[in-house]
């Protein structure tokens, strides 16, 4: 009997395997539970593919969207609904990068302990609805993207994309003005960057050309490269590198680009986040592009000036600008209020400071401080030729101001001159941000 | 008022998992803390006056440490002799060593054993012993000195906790159910509670106080009733009748197992009946969802393989003549091969697997040889490969395994929904009747673990799994005090069978194992399975030899007129 007894433990081997299986399941449950819960067939979370619970507010508690037992509400006033549409998203799920879709797990109020909550979760975005309204109004019917963030905390305070529509009334899909209306142009679009890309070429030049500051760049208004003329915005004569940036001199940056070569430029474009796959709180960002052109070619020169086939997502430019403002380190960025955002170093402190001081010089020397009253602005404008005779207006920069640590990026599609259009919009937004704080 | 009742319901959602854990803990503690004092049937006395108690109906004497009575002498073989008590109370000595060095008086073993009487002179090699049989009176005196279960951990209190659990469950259903269905549900839970208390008082009346096994089964049956309430409230009455039938089978089989002689006498008729049942199924079976394992008799559909499970354990344990005899093992292997083969032919892959693992457990317990087990496994792997090539729908289940999220709209339909719903429940569930998984096919059978996790939470889901595991630990623990190898092997086989079934059900539904579509013991909706689980429970109950613990173990003071003790 003793032997049968000890053989009875065979049954315990099976028991041990079952227990081991339970442990594996619990680990998978903790690990993958959020993903399982958000599966579109989960009727505890979705009804006809739409979230059934959850509340989205801006950083001040202003209601942006709410679902309760399958009944949906958006913000009370139309301007907030329209200007915050892309940030908050819509209940139909058309705006894939909106909070309602991107943070559905938080809105479902899921936790492994309490499961899916009946009341749903509340999500507080870092967005300030008032700034979004200002930005959207300032776009004045033009298509474009406006981003503003606190580069100390990493929180994005303004994210407005135009065109937009009132989710309570919808829009006329036959109207060509609403083309691509579901797209959040801040995160999911990429544009020819034009001169703002010179900030990337500049970073590569500072770190790779030893005597950059001793150099003198000569501009005759056009640079002949392998028989192709690279036109400049003016005739700038002899310039230091600071002056070349402030003049946004194509000749100088053509020379620099040729000297650095396509590999170095591509390497910096990637390192600084322009051609790398970025994520914002899990939202996929549109990856830009930088094609390596042949050595010594005009294409290579143009690629360093932000033309050729270069494409940049406004968010990537904001992130890079915030890194320059933050001494090479970018905090966050994040769309979630109160989230402890980590930092990522993408530039050395020295390079960042050098670029920052040149961006400050831009404003003093070229853009005119009177255009930005009271702001300690560092910026770079861009007027990117779209190839259809119009230009995208870019303006990116930050306030060198500990009390108002704002970095921003403004793009207006076919908006004309960068400074005059995007710069003016940036000023309106910054004034509002500084006044509101 | 509304807020008040809402709070009560919310509190109930948190109290129920705690109660479930507490019920399990009490069963485990009762098992761990109660002394499992063995029975004593006879003594062997040496010349020097030392005595060794004989504690089982089958004892091995030899020099090896694994023997029940160890005689450390060079002259004694490692396994020298077997001392066996018949059901009538007669003892025989069997010489296991062919050299014939054992004798009683002058008598040697001619191959059928030498019968022993009280005071017989036993010679094992050169060791002289005296055999002392205990008179019935003496045995009764020894027996009553053993401690009985239920003194340290009151089984009544555990059952009360379970009753509260059932009441809270019924309360939770008040939120989600329609008025008409609610009445049925409440009556259903009440009927279950009344049943378990009737069982309790009847057992107390016949002086039996071990209830751990039944409490666990009633706990699982409660969850089964919750599953029926949420998925098919109109089937409540049917499920209750099936549950009562299961308890009846449990009692009847338990009573039958009291008598080892009649149990063994019926082994081949039972085997024949099982095979006939399977043959009928093969000929007249209904095909449903890939497996033709259903039989429709007079409007009642049943799954023969479920009933064959009981027969299989019965035959597997009873066909063992005595230890160290292999003769009947081959008969059993043939029986197993036919059973597994028939199930594979029906396409009931899950059941075939359950039978096969149970076969391994029985074969190992009978032979003690890992070599046998390895051979069997190797044979089975070849068999499985064959089945996979013949039955494409099974091969597809293997292809889906661990890839359910690649095909959530196809082969992974059930499991992805199961996982999603189970995760939505968190630890405490979305509330009884509030889930949506019930609308998914087979939610109340194959996906039942996910359904319980969704509505009642992961804690109760795991408690259901652990209830079966606790049964296994309980079985192994009482195995050490088993009267006869039959009871120990049958109980271990029964509990192994339940665990394999449990593992295939639970891990199949959460995609840790291929999805084979077997039932969760006691919990899945379905009559055949429920009845068979209660039947298997009888084997576990019959191995519990604690003082006054089990109705299916005959006590020395029981004179129930079956003639065996007379």
XYZ file of C-alpha atoms in Angstrom, chain A residues 102-411:
310
model
C -6.606 56.715 -28.480
C -7.306 56.614 -24.752
C -10.390 54.430 -24.902
C -8.918 52.150 -22.243
C -8.752 55.002 -19.731
C -12.251 56.101 -20.687
C -13.553 52.581 -20.245
C -12.295 53.009 -16.705
C -10.556 49.651 -16.853
C -8.287 48.382 -14.124
C -7.334 44.756 -13.575
C -8.822 44.976 -10.083
C -12.213 46.502 -10.711
C -12.521 45.533 -14.370
C -14.527 47.804 -16.633
C -16.165 50.524 -14.571
C -19.840 51.325 -15.027
C -19.321 55.061 -14.690
C -16.381 55.009 -17.056
C -13.113 56.800 -16.537
C -12.319 60.476 -16.756
C -9.497 61.649 -18.924
C -8.043 65.105 -18.389
C -6.209 66.301 -21.438
C -3.318 68.742 -21.134
C -5.041 70.881 -23.777
C -6.407 74.288 -22.794
C -9.696 74.697 -24.666
C -9.335 78.512 -24.594
C -5.982 78.354 -26.402
C -7.431 75.950 -28.933
C -10.273 78.366 -29.611
C -7.754 81.204 -30.049
C -5.616 79.157 -32.394
C -8.539 77.940 -34.459
C -9.955 81.430 -34.758
C -6.537 82.754 -35.794
C -6.295 80.169 -38.556
C -9.317 82.033 -39.936
C -10.515 79.381 -42.300
C -7.091 78.389 -43.549
C -6.018 74.755 -43.215
C -3.156 74.053 -40.888
C -1.809 72.855 -37.589
C -1.094 74.778 -34.399
C 0.799 73.269 -31.479
C 1.946 74.810 -28.224
C 3.490 73.006 -25.300
C 5.084 73.650 -21.949
C 8.646 72.481 -22.569
C 9.333 72.159 -18.848
C 6.441 69.787 -18.027
C 6.091 68.322 -21.489
C 2.342 68.978 -21.574
C 0.822 70.038 -24.872
C -1.406 73.041 -24.145
C -2.757 73.722 -27.584
C -3.372 71.336 -30.449
C -5.647 72.671 -33.126
C -6.116 71.336 -36.616
C -8.071 72.954 -39.423
C -10.351 72.307 -41.168
C -12.607 71.042 -38.422
C -16.364 70.710 -37.931
C -18.970 70.748 -35.244
C -19.536 67.135 -34.201
C -23.095 68.004 -33.169
C -24.052 69.018 -36.680
C -21.530 67.301 -38.908
C -20.372 68.764 -42.212
C -21.207 68.747 -45.875
C -18.987 66.077 -47.360
C -19.474 67.520 -50.851
C -17.789 70.754 -49.756
C -14.131 70.625 -50.833
C -13.118 72.773 -47.851
C -13.671 69.741 -45.643
C -11.221 67.541 -47.481
C -9.226 65.483 -44.988
C -11.254 66.909 -42.130
C -10.822 63.787 -39.993
C -7.064 64.185 -40.100
C -5.384 65.791 -37.119
C -2.830 67.793 -39.073
C -0.702 68.270 -35.956
C 0.023 64.572 -35.653
C -0.983 62.820 -38.839
C 0.146 65.121 -41.628
C 3.561 65.943 -43.012
C 4.513 69.022 -44.970
C 7.451 70.285 -46.934
C 9.296 72.108 -44.154
C 11.258 74.693 -46.072
C 13.552 76.867 -44.047
C 12.574 75.551 -40.632
C 14.536 72.457 -41.655
C 17.666 74.634 -41.589
C 17.550 74.100 -37.820
C 18.311 70.433 -38.500
C 21.108 71.177 -40.947
C 22.433 73.700 -38.438
C 22.608 71.100 -35.638
C 24.607 68.822 -37.928
C 26.876 71.705 -38.944
C 27.603 72.776 -35.354
C 28.631 69.261 -34.436
C 30.482 68.377 -37.642
C 32.123 71.533 -38.967
C 34.859 72.530 -36.539
C 35.415 76.093 -37.751
C 31.742 76.865 -38.419
C 31.820 80.057 -36.379
C 35.007 81.299 -38.058
C 33.589 80.718 -41.506
C 32.212 83.336 -43.767
C 29.403 82.355 -46.145
C 29.139 84.312 -49.355
C 25.763 84.763 -51.051
C 25.302 86.167 -54.535
C 21.565 85.485 -54.599
C 22.042 82.187 -56.331
C 24.390 79.238 -56.047
C 25.357 77.224 -59.087
C 25.580 73.562 -58.185
C 26.442 71.082 -60.915
C 24.880 73.393 -63.404
C 21.675 73.913 -61.468
C 20.972 77.205 -59.779
C 19.850 77.212 -56.176
C 18.017 80.467 -55.729
C 18.240 82.498 -52.560
C 15.692 84.793 -50.956
C 17.993 87.753 -51.475
C 21.596 88.748 -52.026
C 23.248 88.495 -48.636
C 26.930 88.941 -49.392
C 29.383 87.842 -46.691
C 27.706 86.393 -43.573
C 28.558 84.590 -40.382
C 26.572 81.437 -39.672
C 24.298 83.396 -37.309
C 23.575 85.900 -40.023
C 23.072 83.135 -42.567
C 20.357 81.588 -40.357
C 18.745 84.938 -39.640
C 18.758 85.706 -43.374
C 17.565 82.139 -43.951
C 20.218 82.166 -46.688
C 19.765 79.295 -49.114
C 23.260 79.755 -50.578
C 24.959 79.364 -47.209
C 22.904 76.320 -46.262
C 23.409 74.820 -49.714
C 27.169 75.025 -49.147
C 26.832 73.561 -45.653
C 24.602 70.727 -46.908
C 27.026 69.781 -49.674
C 29.869 69.779 -47.193
C 28.011 67.629 -44.635
C 26.763 65.161 -47.204
C 23.511 63.221 -47.455
C 24.480 60.578 -44.902
C 25.144 63.059 -42.118
C 21.969 65.010 -42.862
C 19.883 61.830 -42.931
C 21.479 60.717 -39.698
C 20.520 63.996 -37.978
C 17.016 63.942 -39.449
C 16.554 60.555 -37.853
C 18.284 61.357 -34.572
C 16.229 64.499 -34.098
C 13.003 62.561 -34.600
C 11.961 63.592 -38.090
C 12.235 60.293 -39.877
C 11.952 58.062 -36.848
C 8.656 56.432 -35.776
C 7.450 58.684 -32.957
C 4.589 58.099 -30.568
C 2.651 60.568 -28.478
C 1.123 58.729 -25.513
C 0.803 55.738 -27.771
C -0.621 57.695 -30.703
C 1.351 56.998 -33.821
C 2.866 60.101 -35.365
C 3.159 60.557 -39.122
C 6.761 59.797 -39.976
C 8.453 62.406 -42.111
C 10.857 61.695 -44.905
C 14.384 62.654 -45.886
C 15.745 61.186 -49.062
C 19.491 60.957 -49.513
C 20.349 62.830 -52.684
C 23.507 62.271 -54.750
C 26.704 63.837 -53.410
C 27.407 67.279 -54.864
C 23.948 67.558 -56.445
C 21.516 70.441 -56.257
C 19.014 67.973 -54.802
C 21.339 67.452 -51.866
C 21.573 71.210 -51.388
C 17.797 71.562 -51.544
C 17.319 68.657 -49.114
C 19.362 70.570 -46.508
C 17.173 73.625 -47.033
C 13.953 71.720 -46.401
C 12.837 71.378 -49.974
C 13.576 68.477 -52.408
C 11.421 65.595 -51.075
C 11.669 66.546 -47.394
C 8.513 66.099 -45.370
C 8.042 66.972 -41.700
C 5.168 66.403 -39.315
C 4.333 69.541 -37.270
C 4.525 67.496 -34.064
C 8.090 66.364 -34.874
C 9.108 69.997 -35.397
C 7.492 70.996 -32.101
C 9.329 68.210 -30.338
C 12.666 69.266 -31.798
C 12.011 72.902 -30.923
C 11.128 71.895 -27.365
C 14.416 69.997 -27.178
C 16.341 73.098 -28.233
C 14.465 75.067 -25.574
C 15.138 72.393 -22.976
C 18.913 72.333 -23.416
C 18.827 69.330 -25.722
C 16.374 67.360 -23.634
C 12.736 67.059 -24.561
C 10.235 66.609 -21.748
C 7.290 64.397 -22.692
C 5.573 65.489 -24.794
C 2.209 64.354 -23.549
C -1.463 65.069 -24.057
C -2.380 63.870 -20.579
C -2.637 66.440 -17.817
C -0.628 65.616 -14.724
C 1.178 62.724 -16.302
C 4.785 62.505 -15.136
C 6.427 62.722 -18.527
C 9.944 61.427 -18.928
C 12.652 63.261 -20.775
C 14.667 62.235 -23.807
C 17.978 63.801 -24.790
C 18.275 64.263 -28.516
C 20.909 67.029 -28.633
C 23.927 67.939 -26.559
C 23.473 70.871 -24.197
C 26.138 72.830 -26.051
C 24.541 72.410 -29.470
C 21.090 73.207 -28.089
C 22.318 76.401 -26.481
C 24.091 77.486 -29.666
C 20.965 76.902 -31.761
C 18.794 78.651 -29.149
C 20.976 81.731 -29.170
C 20.876 81.873 -32.967
C 17.069 81.553 -32.893
C 16.973 84.454 -30.469
C 19.238 86.398 -32.838
C 16.776 85.633 -35.681
C 14.066 87.565 -33.878
C 16.271 90.489 -32.927
C 18.117 90.754 -36.228
C 15.488 89.710 -38.734
C 11.893 89.195 -37.550
C 11.619 92.291 -35.378
C 10.908 92.170 -31.662
C 8.126 94.717 -32.159
C 6.174 91.990 -33.938
C 6.203 90.008 -30.685
C 5.737 92.571 -27.924
C 6.801 91.458 -24.480
C 7.881 88.001 -25.560
C 11.421 86.635 -25.118
C 11.101 84.820 -28.386
C 13.496 82.473 -30.142
C 12.166 81.299 -33.471
C 12.671 80.210 -37.050
C 10.318 80.881 -39.924
C 9.839 78.848 -43.040
C 8.173 79.464 -46.345
C 8.080 76.120 -48.050
C 7.313 75.923 -51.722
C 4.623 73.344 -52.317
C 5.323 73.087 -56.016
C 1.901 74.480 -56.963
C 2.930 78.085 -56.744
C 1.808 78.435 -53.143
C 3.883 78.093 -50.000
C 3.326 76.556 -46.603
C 3.899 79.104 -43.870
C 5.896 77.698 -40.953
C 6.868 79.330 -37.709
C 8.469 77.373 -34.905
C 10.116 78.514 -31.718
C 9.888 79.003 -27.997
C 9.903 81.601 -25.251
C 13.143 81.805 -23.331
C 11.191 82.601 -20.216
C 11.114 80.444 -17.078
C 7.636 81.713 -16.192
C 6.243 80.991 -19.621
C 8.196 78.036 -20.959
C 6.267 77.610 -24.170
C 7.432 75.961 -27.325
C 5.238 76.115 -30.405
C 4.961 75.179 -34.028
C 2.536 76.702 -36.510
C 1.936 75.530 -40.069
